[in-house]
mmCIF file of C-alpha atoms in Angstrom:
data_model
loop_
_atom_site.group_PDB
_atom_site.id
_atom_site.type_symbol
_atom_site.label_atom_id
_atom_site.label_comp_id
_atom_site.label_asym_id
_atom_site.label_seq_id
_atom_site.Cartn_x
_atom_site.Cartn_y
_atom_site.Cartn_z
ATOM 1 C CA MET K 1 -15.321 32.434 9.803
ATOM 2 C CA GLU K 2 -12.520 30.021 9.757
ATOM 3 C CA THR K 3 -12.675 26.655 7.534
ATOM 4 C CA ALA K 4 -13.329 23.564 8.813
ATOM 5 C CA VAL K 5 -11.642 20.790 8.672
ATOM 6 C CA SER K 6 -12.429 16.974 9.335
ATOM 7 C CA VAL K 7 -10.084 14.422 9.417
ATOM 8 C CA ALA K 8 -10.443 10.800 8.441
ATOM 9 C CA LEU K 9 -8.011 8.750 9.724
ATOM 10 C CA CYS K 10 -8.131 4.619 8.713
ATOM 11 C CA THR K 11 -6.736 2.150 10.655
ATOM 12 C CA HIS K 12 -6.416 -1.519 10.839
ATOM 13 C CA ASN K 13 -3.203 -3.152 12.936
ATOM 14 C CA GLY K 14 -1.453 0.168 13.021
ATOM 15 C CA ALA K 15 -0.364 -0.208 16.600
ATOM 16 C CA ARG K 16 3.262 0.346 15.311
ATOM 17 C CA TYR K 17 2.997 4.155 13.638
ATOM 18 C CA VAL K 18 -0.361 4.928 14.528
ATOM 19 C CA GLY K 19 0.783 7.267 17.184
ATOM 20 C CA ALA K 20 3.344 9.356 15.468
ATOM 21 C CA GLN K 21 0.840 9.941 12.640
ATOM 22 C CA LEU K 22 -1.887 11.375 15.282
ATOM 23 C CA ARG K 23 0.909 13.238 17.121
ATOM 24 C CA SER K 24 1.661 15.169 13.838
ATOM 25 C CA ILE K 25 -2.311 15.759 13.732
ATOM 26 C CA LEU K 26 -2.281 17.331 16.264
ATOM 27 C CA GLY K 27 0.391 19.261 16.468
ATOM 28 C CA GLN K 28 -0.524 21.357 13.222
ATOM 29 C CA THR K 29 0.199 25.034 13.099
ATOM 30 C CA ARG K 30 -3.921 25.277 12.200
ATOM 31 C CA PRO K 31 -5.764 23.067 14.401
ATOM 32 C CA VAL K 32 -8.519 20.877 13.367
ATOM 33 C CA MET K 33 -12.281 21.204 13.612
ATOM 34 C CA GLU K 34 -12.246 17.153 14.538
ATOM 35 C CA VAL K 35 -10.762 13.250 13.786
ATOM 36 C CA ILE K 36 -12.340 10.098 12.721
ATOM 37 C CA VAL K 37 -11.050 7.592 13.129
ATOM 38 C CA SER K 38 -11.959 4.488 12.005
ATOM 39 C CA ASP K 39 -10.640 1.145 12.220
ATOM 40 C CA ASP K 40 -10.875 -1.847 10.744
ATOM 41 C CA GLY K 41 -11.419 -4.639 13.384
ATOM 42 C CA SER K 42 -7.666 -3.935 15.055
ATOM 43 C CA ALA K 43 -6.147 -7.394 17.106
ATOM 44 C CA ASP K 44 -3.429 -5.229 17.892
ATOM 45 C CA ASP K 45 -3.449 -2.598 20.392
ATOM 46 C CA THR K 46 -4.485 0.597 17.562
ATOM 47 C CA VAL K 47 -7.320 1.549 19.247
ATOM 48 C CA GLU K 48 -6.054 1.745 22.933
ATOM 49 C CA ILE K 49 -3.326 3.719 21.546
ATOM 50 C CA VAL K 50 -5.362 6.258 19.790
ATOM 51 C CA ARG K 51 -7.307 6.733 22.938
ATOM 52 C CA ARG K 52 -4.038 7.772 24.532
ATOM 53 C CA VAL K 53 -2.691 9.997 22.055
ATOM 54 C CA PHE K 54 -5.369 11.926 22.609
ATOM 55 C CA ALA K 55 -5.658 11.482 26.299
ATOM 56 C CA GLU K 56 -2.049 12.780 26.885
ATOM 57 C CA ALA K 57 -2.618 15.235 24.527
ATOM 58 C CA GLY K 58 -5.730 16.503 26.598
ATOM 59 C CA HIS K 59 -3.395 16.440 30.022
ATOM 60 C CA ALA K 60 -0.589 18.023 28.661
ATOM 61 C CA GLY K 61 -3.247 21.131 28.319
ATOM 62 C CA ALA K 62 -3.128 21.105 24.278
ATOM 63 C CA ALA K 63 -5.985 22.546 22.475
ATOM 64 C CA VAL K 64 -7.443 18.864 21.812
ATOM 65 C CA PRO K 65 -10.135 18.345 18.799
ATOM 66 C CA PRO K 66 -12.966 15.750 19.331
ATOM 67 C CA LEU K 67 -12.472 12.182 18.233
ATOM 68 C CA ILE K 68 -14.910 10.533 17.065
ATOM 69 C CA LEU K 69 -14.298 6.953 16.548
ATOM 70 C CA ILE K 70 -16.020 3.975 14.806
ATOM 71 C CA GLN K 71 -14.827 0.447 15.401
ATOM 72 C CA ASN K 72 -15.803 -1.928 12.901
ATOM 73 C CA GLU K 73 -16.206 -5.674 14.473
ATOM 74 C CA ARG K 74 -15.098 -7.470 11.483
ATOM 75 C CA ALA K 75 -12.388 -5.748 8.629
ATOM 76 C CA ILE K 76 -14.176 -4.561 5.833
ATOM 77 C CA GLY K 77 -11.662 -3.128 3.770
ATOM 78 C CA VAL K 78 -9.424 0.057 2.898
ATOM 79 C CA THR K 79 -12.879 1.077 0.762
ATOM 80 C CA ALA K 80 -15.584 0.545 2.876
ATOM 81 C CA ASN K 81 -13.911 1.470 6.016
ATOM 82 C CA PHE K 82 -12.856 4.965 4.390
ATOM 83 C CA ALA K 83 -16.226 5.357 3.041
ATOM 84 C CA GLY K 84 -17.472 4.929 6.603
ATOM 85 C CA ALA K 85 -14.787 7.288 8.177
ATOM 86 C CA VAL K 86 -15.845 10.007 5.266
ATOM 87 C CA ALA K 87 -19.166 10.184 6.161
ATOM 88 C CA ALA K 88 -19.145 10.489 9.718
ATOM 89 C CA CYS K 89 -17.329 13.990 8.704
ATOM 90 C CA ARG K 90 -18.914 17.683 9.553
ATOM 91 C CA GLY K 91 -16.433 19.467 8.117
ATOM 92 C CA SER K 92 -16.388 21.629 5.184
ATOM 93 C CA LEU K 93 -13.520 20.283 3.878
ATOM 94 C CA ILE K 94 -11.721 16.890 4.465
ATOM 95 C CA VAL K 95 -8.386 15.325 4.380
ATOM 96 C CA LEU K 96 -7.804 11.786 4.208
ATOM 97 C CA SER K 97 -5.039 10.153 6.723
ATOM 98 C CA ASP K 98 -3.329 7.029 6.861
ATOM 99 C CA GLN K 99 -2.215 5.314 9.630
ATOM 100 C CA ASP K 100 1.895 5.046 9.213
ATOM 101 C CA ASP K 101 2.102 8.472 7.329
ATOM 102 C CA VAL K 102 3.479 11.340 9.489
ATOM 103 C CA TRP K 103 2.399 15.467 8.243
ATOM 104 C CA HIS K 104 4.673 17.888 8.235
ATOM 105 C CA ALA K 105 3.868 20.812 10.662
ATOM 106 C CA ASP K 106 1.911 23.141 8.139
ATOM 107 C CA ARG K 107 0.373 20.644 5.760
ATOM 108 C CA ILE K 108 -3.464 21.540 6.653
ATOM 109 C CA GLU K 109 -2.382 25.452 6.668
ATOM 110 C CA ARG K 110 -1.262 24.984 3.605
ATOM 111 C CA ALA K 111 -3.454 23.284 1.768
ATOM 112 C CA VAL K 112 -6.609 24.995 3.556
ATOM 113 C CA ARG K 113 -5.210 28.486 2.066
ATOM 114 C CA GLU K 114 -5.084 27.301 -1.352
ATOM 115 C CA PHE K 115 -9.358 26.041 -0.953
ATOM 116 C CA GLU K 116 -9.523 29.741 0.313
ATOM 117 C CA LEU K 117 -8.333 31.513 -2.461
ATOM 118 C CA ARG K 118 -9.823 29.266 -4.775
ATOM 119 C CA PRO K 119 -12.944 28.765 -4.881
ATOM 120 C CA ALA K 120 -13.484 26.361 -7.655
ATOM 121 C CA LEU K 121 -11.137 24.054 -6.544
ATOM 122 C CA THR K 122 -12.322 20.647 -5.299
ATOM 123 C CA LEU K 123 -9.717 18.127 -4.547
ATOM 124 C CA LEU K 124 -6.561 19.072 -3.532
ATOM 125 C CA ASN K 125 -3.169 16.502 -3.376
ATOM 126 C CA SER K 126 0.494 16.905 -2.916
ATOM 127 C CA ASP K 127 3.889 15.552 -3.259
ATOM 128 C CA ALA K 128 5.652 13.068 -0.781
ATOM 129 C CA ARG K 129 8.607 12.545 1.303
ATOM 130 C CA ILE K 130 8.731 8.961 0.372
ATOM 131 C CA VAL K 131 10.281 7.459 4.320
ATOM 132 C CA ASP K 132 11.414 4.117 5.233
ATOM 133 C CA GLU K 133 9.477 2.130 8.157
ATOM 134 C CA CYS K 134 11.887 3.959 10.187
ATOM 135 C CA GLY K 135 10.949 8.099 9.357
ATOM 136 C CA GLU K 136 14.333 8.168 7.067
ATOM 137 C CA PRO K 137 14.038 9.555 3.896
ATOM 138 C CA THR K 138 14.731 7.862 1.111
ATOM 139 C CA GLY K 139 15.728 10.255 -1.479
ATOM 140 C CA ALA K 140 12.552 9.658 -3.333
ATOM 141 C CA THR K 141 9.276 11.285 -3.235
ATOM 142 C CA LEU K 142 5.890 10.120 -3.712
ATOM 143 C CA LEU K 143 4.880 11.882 -7.771
ATOM 144 C CA GLU K 144 8.686 11.202 -8.657
ATOM 145 C CA SER K 145 8.006 7.219 -7.942
ATOM 146 C CA LEU K 146 4.563 7.768 -9.597
ATOM 147 C CA GLU K 147 6.289 9.268 -12.880
ATOM 148 C CA LEU K 148 4.475 11.956 -13.154
ATOM 149 C CA SER K 149 5.637 13.665 -16.474
ATOM 150 C CA PRO K 150 5.924 16.933 -16.724
ATOM 151 C CA GLU K 151 3.213 17.558 -19.047
ATOM 152 C CA ASP K 152 0.656 15.600 -16.879
ATOM 153 C CA ARG K 153 1.550 18.105 -14.337
ATOM 154 C CA ALA K 154 0.814 21.142 -17.174
ATOM 155 C CA THR K 155 -2.844 19.117 -17.809
ATOM 156 C CA ILE K 156 -3.694 19.064 -14.686
ATOM 157 C CA HIS K 157 -2.681 21.665 -13.152
ATOM 158 C CA ALA K 158 -4.100 23.711 -16.239
ATOM 159 C CA GLY K 159 -7.322 22.247 -14.955
ATOM 160 C CA GLU K 160 -7.796 19.529 -16.856
ATOM 161 C CA GLY K 161 -6.676 16.349 -14.600
ATOM 162 C CA PHE K 162 -9.438 14.325 -15.682
ATOM 163 C CA ASP K 163 -7.488 13.763 -19.099
ATOM 164 C CA VAL K 164 -5.077 12.799 -16.631
ATOM 165 C CA LEU K 165 -6.946 10.497 -14.681
ATOM 166 C CA ILE K 166 -8.970 8.869 -16.761
ATOM 167 C CA ARG K 167 -5.678 6.826 -17.930
ATOM 168 C CA ARG K 168 -4.173 6.347 -14.917
ATOM 169 C CA ASN K 169 -4.178 7.090 -10.728
ATOM 170 C CA VAL K 170 -1.644 9.894 -9.493
ATOM 171 C CA VAL K 171 -3.799 10.675 -6.332
ATOM 172 C CA THR K 172 -2.487 9.185 -3.154
ATOM 173 C CA GLY K 173 -4.915 9.427 0.166
ATOM 174 C CA ALA K 174 -2.827 10.306 2.227
ATOM 175 C CA THR K 175 -1.816 13.619 0.334
ATOM 176 C CA THR K 176 -5.678 14.562 -0.179
ATOM 177 C CA MET K 177 -8.022 16.778 1.117
ATOM 178 C CA PHE K 178 -11.540 17.551 -0.431
ATOM 179 C CA ARG K 179 -14.537 19.707 -0.181
ATOM 180 C CA ARG K 180 -17.112 18.018 1.525
ATOM 181 C CA GLU K 181 -19.492 18.743 -1.382
ATOM 182 C CA LEU K 182 -17.857 16.122 -3.162
ATOM 183 C CA LEU K 183 -19.032 13.007 -1.629
ATOM 184 C CA ASP K 184 -22.453 13.587 -3.065
ATOM 185 C CA SER K 185 -21.444 12.624 -5.834
ATOM 186 C CA ALA K 186 -18.894 9.742 -4.973
ATOM 187 C CA LEU K 187 -20.789 8.241 -2.525
ATOM 188 C CA PRO K 188 -20.969 5.345 -2.132
ATOM 189 C CA PHE K 189 -17.855 4.196 -3.363
ATOM 190 C CA PRO K 190 -17.795 1.014 -5.635
ATOM 191 C CA SER K 191 -16.375 -1.335 -4.284
ATOM 192 C CA GLU K 192 -14.406 -2.645 -7.539
ATOM 193 C CA TRP K 193 -12.498 0.977 -6.826
ATOM 194 C CA VAL K 194 -9.852 2.382 -4.098
ATOM 195 C CA HIS K 195 -11.304 5.083 -2.508
ATOM 196 C CA ASP K 196 -8.369 7.676 -3.302
ATOM 197 C CA GLU K 197 -8.603 7.253 -6.982
ATOM 198 C CA TRP K 198 -12.449 7.027 -7.348
ATOM 199 C CA LEU K 199 -12.382 10.720 -5.597
ATOM 200 C CA ALA K 200 -10.222 11.803 -7.557
ATOM 201 C CA VAL K 201 -11.425 10.593 -10.493
ATOM 202 C CA ILE K 202 -15.317 11.745 -9.637
ATOM 203 C CA ALA K 203 -13.981 14.995 -8.363
ATOM 204 C CA SER K 204 -12.061 16.205 -12.049
ATOM 205 C CA ALA K 205 -15.148 15.099 -13.796
ATOM 206 C CA VAL K 206 -17.373 17.646 -11.699
ATOM 207 C CA GLY K 207 -15.159 19.963 -10.658
ATOM 208 C CA ARG K 208 -11.483 21.032 -9.916
ATOM 209 C CA THR K 209 -8.471 19.013 -9.131
ATOM 210 C CA ASP K 210 -5.224 20.295 -9.059
ATOM 211 C CA PHE K 211 -1.610 19.572 -6.785
ATOM 212 C CA VAL K 212 0.951 21.019 -4.258
ATOM 213 C CA GLU K 213 4.012 20.747 -6.280
ATOM 214 C CA GLY K 214 6.635 20.037 -2.563
ATOM 215 C CA SER K 215 5.750 17.575 0.067
ATOM 216 C CA LEU K 216 3.235 18.304 2.751
ATOM 217 C CA ILE K 217 3.787 14.793 4.494
ATOM 218 C CA ASP K 218 5.840 11.985 5.014
ATOM 219 C CA TYR K 219 5.135 8.729 3.180
ATOM 220 C CA ARG K 220 6.475 5.786 5.089
ATOM 221 C CA ARG K 221 6.683 2.698 2.749
ATOM 222 C CA HIS K 222 7.137 -0.743 4.568
ATOM 223 C CA GLU K 223 6.343 -4.264 3.258
ATOM 224 C CA ARG K 224 2.987 -3.865 5.834
ATOM 225 C CA ASN K 225 1.716 -1.255 3.568
ATOM 226 C CA GLN K 226 -2.205 -2.422 2.689
ATOM 227 C CA ILE K 227 -1.667 -0.373 -0.622
ATOM 228 C CA GLY K 228 0.677 1.584 -2.120
ATOM 229 C CA VAL K 229 3.774 3.078 -4.439
ATOM 230 C CA ARG K 230 6.141 1.028 -5.209
ATOM 231 C CA ASP K 231 9.526 1.635 -7.409
ATOM 232 C CA PRO K 232 8.981 2.108 -10.916
ATOM 233 C CA SER K 233 11.949 0.013 -11.533
ATOM 234 C CA LEU K 234 12.764 -1.631 -15.039
ATOM 235 C CA ARG K 235 12.343 -5.116 -13.726
ATOM 236 C CA HIS K 236 9.265 -4.545 -12.038
ATOM 237 C CA LYS K 237 7.761 -2.894 -15.325
ATOM 238 C CA MET K 238 9.396 -5.877 -17.465
ATOM 239 C CA ARG K 239 7.687 -8.422 -15.111
ATOM 240 C CA ARG K 240 4.066 -6.302 -15.688
ATOM 241 C CA VAL K 241 4.502 -6.919 -19.488
ATOM 242 C CA LEU K 242 5.482 -10.467 -19.203
ATOM 243 C CA GLU K 243 2.630 -12.112 -16.990
ATOM 244 C CA PRO K 244 0.107 -13.749 -17.971
ATOM 245 C CA ARG K 245 -3.649 -12.211 -19.165
ATOM 246 C CA GLY K 246 -5.952 -12.777 -16.699
ATOM 247 C CA GLN K 247 -8.168 -11.026 -14.886
ATOM 248 C CA ARG K 248 -6.428 -7.771 -14.851
ATOM 249 C CA ASN K 249 -7.895 -6.755 -18.148
ATOM 250 C CA ILE K 250 -11.493 -8.028 -17.331
ATOM 251 C CA GLY K 251 -11.184 -5.627 -14.023
ATOM 252 C CA LEU K 252 -9.933 -2.631 -15.951
ATOM 253 C CA ALA K 253 -13.132 -3.114 -18.237
ATOM 254 C CA ASP K 254 -15.256 -3.310 -15.878
ATOM 255 C CA ARG K 255 -14.498 -1.180 -13.231
ATOM 256 C CA SER K 256 -14.335 1.758 -16.347
ATOM 257 C CA GLN K 257 -17.703 0.974 -17.364
ATOM 258 C CA ILE K 258 -18.651 1.870 -13.677
ATOM 259 C CA LEU K 259 -17.127 4.987 -14.087
ATOM 260 C CA ALA K 260 -18.905 5.912 -17.284
ATOM 261 C CA ASP K 261 -22.562 4.807 -15.630
ATOM 262 C CA ARG K 262 -21.842 7.163 -12.770
ATOM 263 C CA LEU K 263 -21.227 10.389 -14.996
ATOM 264 C CA VAL K 264 -24.498 10.218 -17.061
ATOM 265 C CA ASP K 265 -26.180 10.098 -13.981
ATOM 266 C CA LEU K 266 -23.931 13.341 -12.312
ATOM 267 C CA ALA K 267 -24.395 15.154 -15.788
ATOM 268 C CA PRO K 268 -24.810 17.632 -16.417
ATOM 269 C CA ALA K 269 -22.090 18.250 -13.614
ATOM 270 C CA ALA K 270 -20.079 15.964 -15.231
ATOM 271 C CA SER K 271 -19.915 17.542 -19.080
ATOM 272 C CA ARG K 272 -20.575 16.001 -22.577
ATOM 273 C CA ARG K 273 -17.217 15.761 -23.517
ATOM 274 C CA THR K 274 -16.060 14.212 -19.863
ATOM 275 C CA ILE K 275 -19.024 11.531 -20.598
ATOM 276 C CA GLU K 276 -18.136 11.018 -23.468
ATOM 277 C CA ARG K 277 -14.346 10.267 -22.985
ATOM 278 C CA ALA K 278 -15.007 7.835 -19.743
ATOM 279 C CA SER K 279 -17.671 5.885 -22.810
ATOM 280 C CA GLY K 280 -14.560 5.551 -24.351
ATOM 281 C CA LYS K 281 -11.776 4.428 -21.742
ATOM 282 C CA ALA K 282 -14.574 2.027 -21.025
ATOM 283 C CA ARG K 283 -15.438 0.742 -24.466
ATOM 284 C CA PHE K 284 -11.170 0.816 -25.088
ATOM 285 C CA GLU K 285 -10.680 -1.185 -21.968
ATOM 286 C CA ARG K 286 -13.930 -4.024 -22.843
ATOM 287 C CA GLU K 287 -11.500 -4.325 -26.782
ATOM 288 C CA ARG K 288 -8.531 -5.238 -24.395
ATOM 289 C CA ALA K 289 -9.940 -7.149 -22.425
ATOM 290 C CA GLU K 290 -11.571 -9.542 -25.471
ATOM 291 C CA PHE K 291 -7.800 -9.533 -27.282
ATOM 292 C CA PRO K 292 -7.309 -12.974 -28.358
ATOM 293 C CA ARG K 293 -5.341 -15.082 -25.966
ATOM 294 C CA ASN K 294 -2.738 -16.304 -29.111
ATOM 295 C CA ARG K 295 -0.265 -13.380 -29.588
ATOM 296 C CA ALA K 296 -0.308 -13.853 -33.463
ATOM 297 C CA ARG K 297 -4.170 -13.062 -33.349
ATOM 298 C CA ARG K 298 -3.852 -9.741 -31.089
ATOM 299 C CA VAL K 299 -1.158 -7.970 -33.572
ATOM 300 C CA VAL K 300 -4.052 -6.618 -35.943
ATOM 301 C CA PRO K 301 -6.467 -4.928 -33.361
ATOM 302 C CA VAL K 302 -3.532 -3.665 -30.947
ATOM 303 C CA ILE K 303 -1.758 -1.753 -34.188
ATOM 304 C CA ARG K 304 -5.181 -0.701 -35.080
ATOM 305 C CA GLN K 305 -6.046 0.786 -31.683
ATOM 306 C CA ALA K 306 -2.567 2.581 -31.674
ATOM 307 C CA VAL K 307 -3.252 3.790 -34.426
ATOM 308 C CA THR K 308 -6.009 5.236 -33.234
ATOM 309 C CA GLY K 309 -4.863 7.026 -30.555
ATOM 310 C CA GLY K 310 -6.504 4.435 -28.058
ATOM 311 C CA TYR K 311 -3.031 4.057 -26.409
ATOM 312 C CA LYS K 312 -2.195 7.419 -25.824
ATOM 313 C CA THR K 313 -5.637 8.517 -24.967
ATOM 314 C CA TYR K 314 -6.903 5.742 -22.274
ATOM 315 C CA ALA K 315 -3.537 3.104 -21.674
ATOM 316 C CA SER K 316 -1.858 4.086 -18.076
ATOM 317 C CA GLN K 317 1.276 3.778 -19.835
ATOM 318 C CA GLY K 318 1.321 3.915 -23.523
ATOM 319 C CA VAL K 319 3.633 1.807 -25.636
ATOM 320 C CA LEU K 320 4.552 0.021 -22.467
ATOM 321 C CA ASP K 321 1.067 -0.509 -22.818
ATOM 322 C CA ILE K 322 1.359 -1.520 -26.095
ATOM 323 C CA LEU K 323 4.296 -4.007 -25.489
ATOM 324 C CA ARG K 324 1.781 -5.814 -22.963
ATOM 325 C CA ASP K 325 -0.694 -6.081 -25.079
ATOM 326 C CA LEU K 326 1.441 -8.131 -27.793
ATOM 327 C CA LEU K 327 3.932 -10.070 -25.749
ATOM 328 C CA GLN K 328 1.520 -10.570 -22.747
ATOM 329 C CA PRO K 329 1.516 -14.716 -22.950
ATOM 330 C CA ASP K 330 -2.110 -17.081 -22.822
ATOM 331 C CA PRO K 331 -2.442 -18.063 -19.520
ATOM 332 C CA ARG K 332 -2.650 -21.338 -20.384
ATOM 333 C CA THR K 333 0.467 -21.865 -21.616
ATOM 334 C CA ALA K 334 2.510 -19.803 -19.257
ATOM 335 C CA GLY K 335 0.888 -21.589 -15.813
ATOM 336 C CA GLY K 336 -1.579 -19.075 -14.906
ATOM 337 C CA VAL K 337 -5.426 -19.455 -14.682
ATOM 338 C CA THR K 338 -7.942 -18.960 -17.324
ATOM 339 C CA PRO K 339 -10.344 -16.146 -16.740
#
């Protein structure tokens, strides 16, 4: 029996680009079983364009998969919108889609082949060619912009993706396909997490994740991206290092604890080592959140975590996060908001 693939496409005021994305989905070399479009309270013509593209494809004599349209009267946000979309999917494989990208014609074919050859594979993502708002290549790829190191690439390919994802998310939902069984562990999505990073880290904890080195989609970057990848410029990095301490550290600590608690509930699918690593991440981020506001008083706890390997094991940017914790000013003296 051929593997059935459901598409979960979420939209919000996406009239400018959603037509091109849907046509690329309908033009795949391997057809999908169904397309779930969940619209998050669009105030433009997004829904009408969705219906029109499917109608035009049918009139042209193409074999068109069923369209299941979910319309949220009020915007509920990206994570909740994707949660509703994937819950409605019936295929054994679910592929995520953003409204403003364009799939390469063999995106489904290549990804499904990986799952059919590798029964233990739980979630697969890929690289993507970054294009501008007009669809012109920028010369960069998604994984380059995420600065995924050769070491991290090798770790993920070796089946140890959790060790990478506990530090930082390198999985972009627009490039992701996963087995439907993952939802048994991943739902409900916590509001503190973005849907793609949550799916990826849970998949790496209870199964196996990997990625395709080549690009399977064109990832469109423009001013209206709801979430997305930014250029890893030195100016951007230094701005993050020197921004006042605030809610970010508290948020990281809360998110890490939510993950640790979920993995305890998922034992024994989540191994003892994985649960211990998640608990260590939660302790690390809680300590960072509680560092003194005064820079001088932060030096000792920061150095202690650096010496004991906390930053290497758990921090998203390693040495850069050491500098961030040492140099970030007190929000009370830098015009920031006191947490």
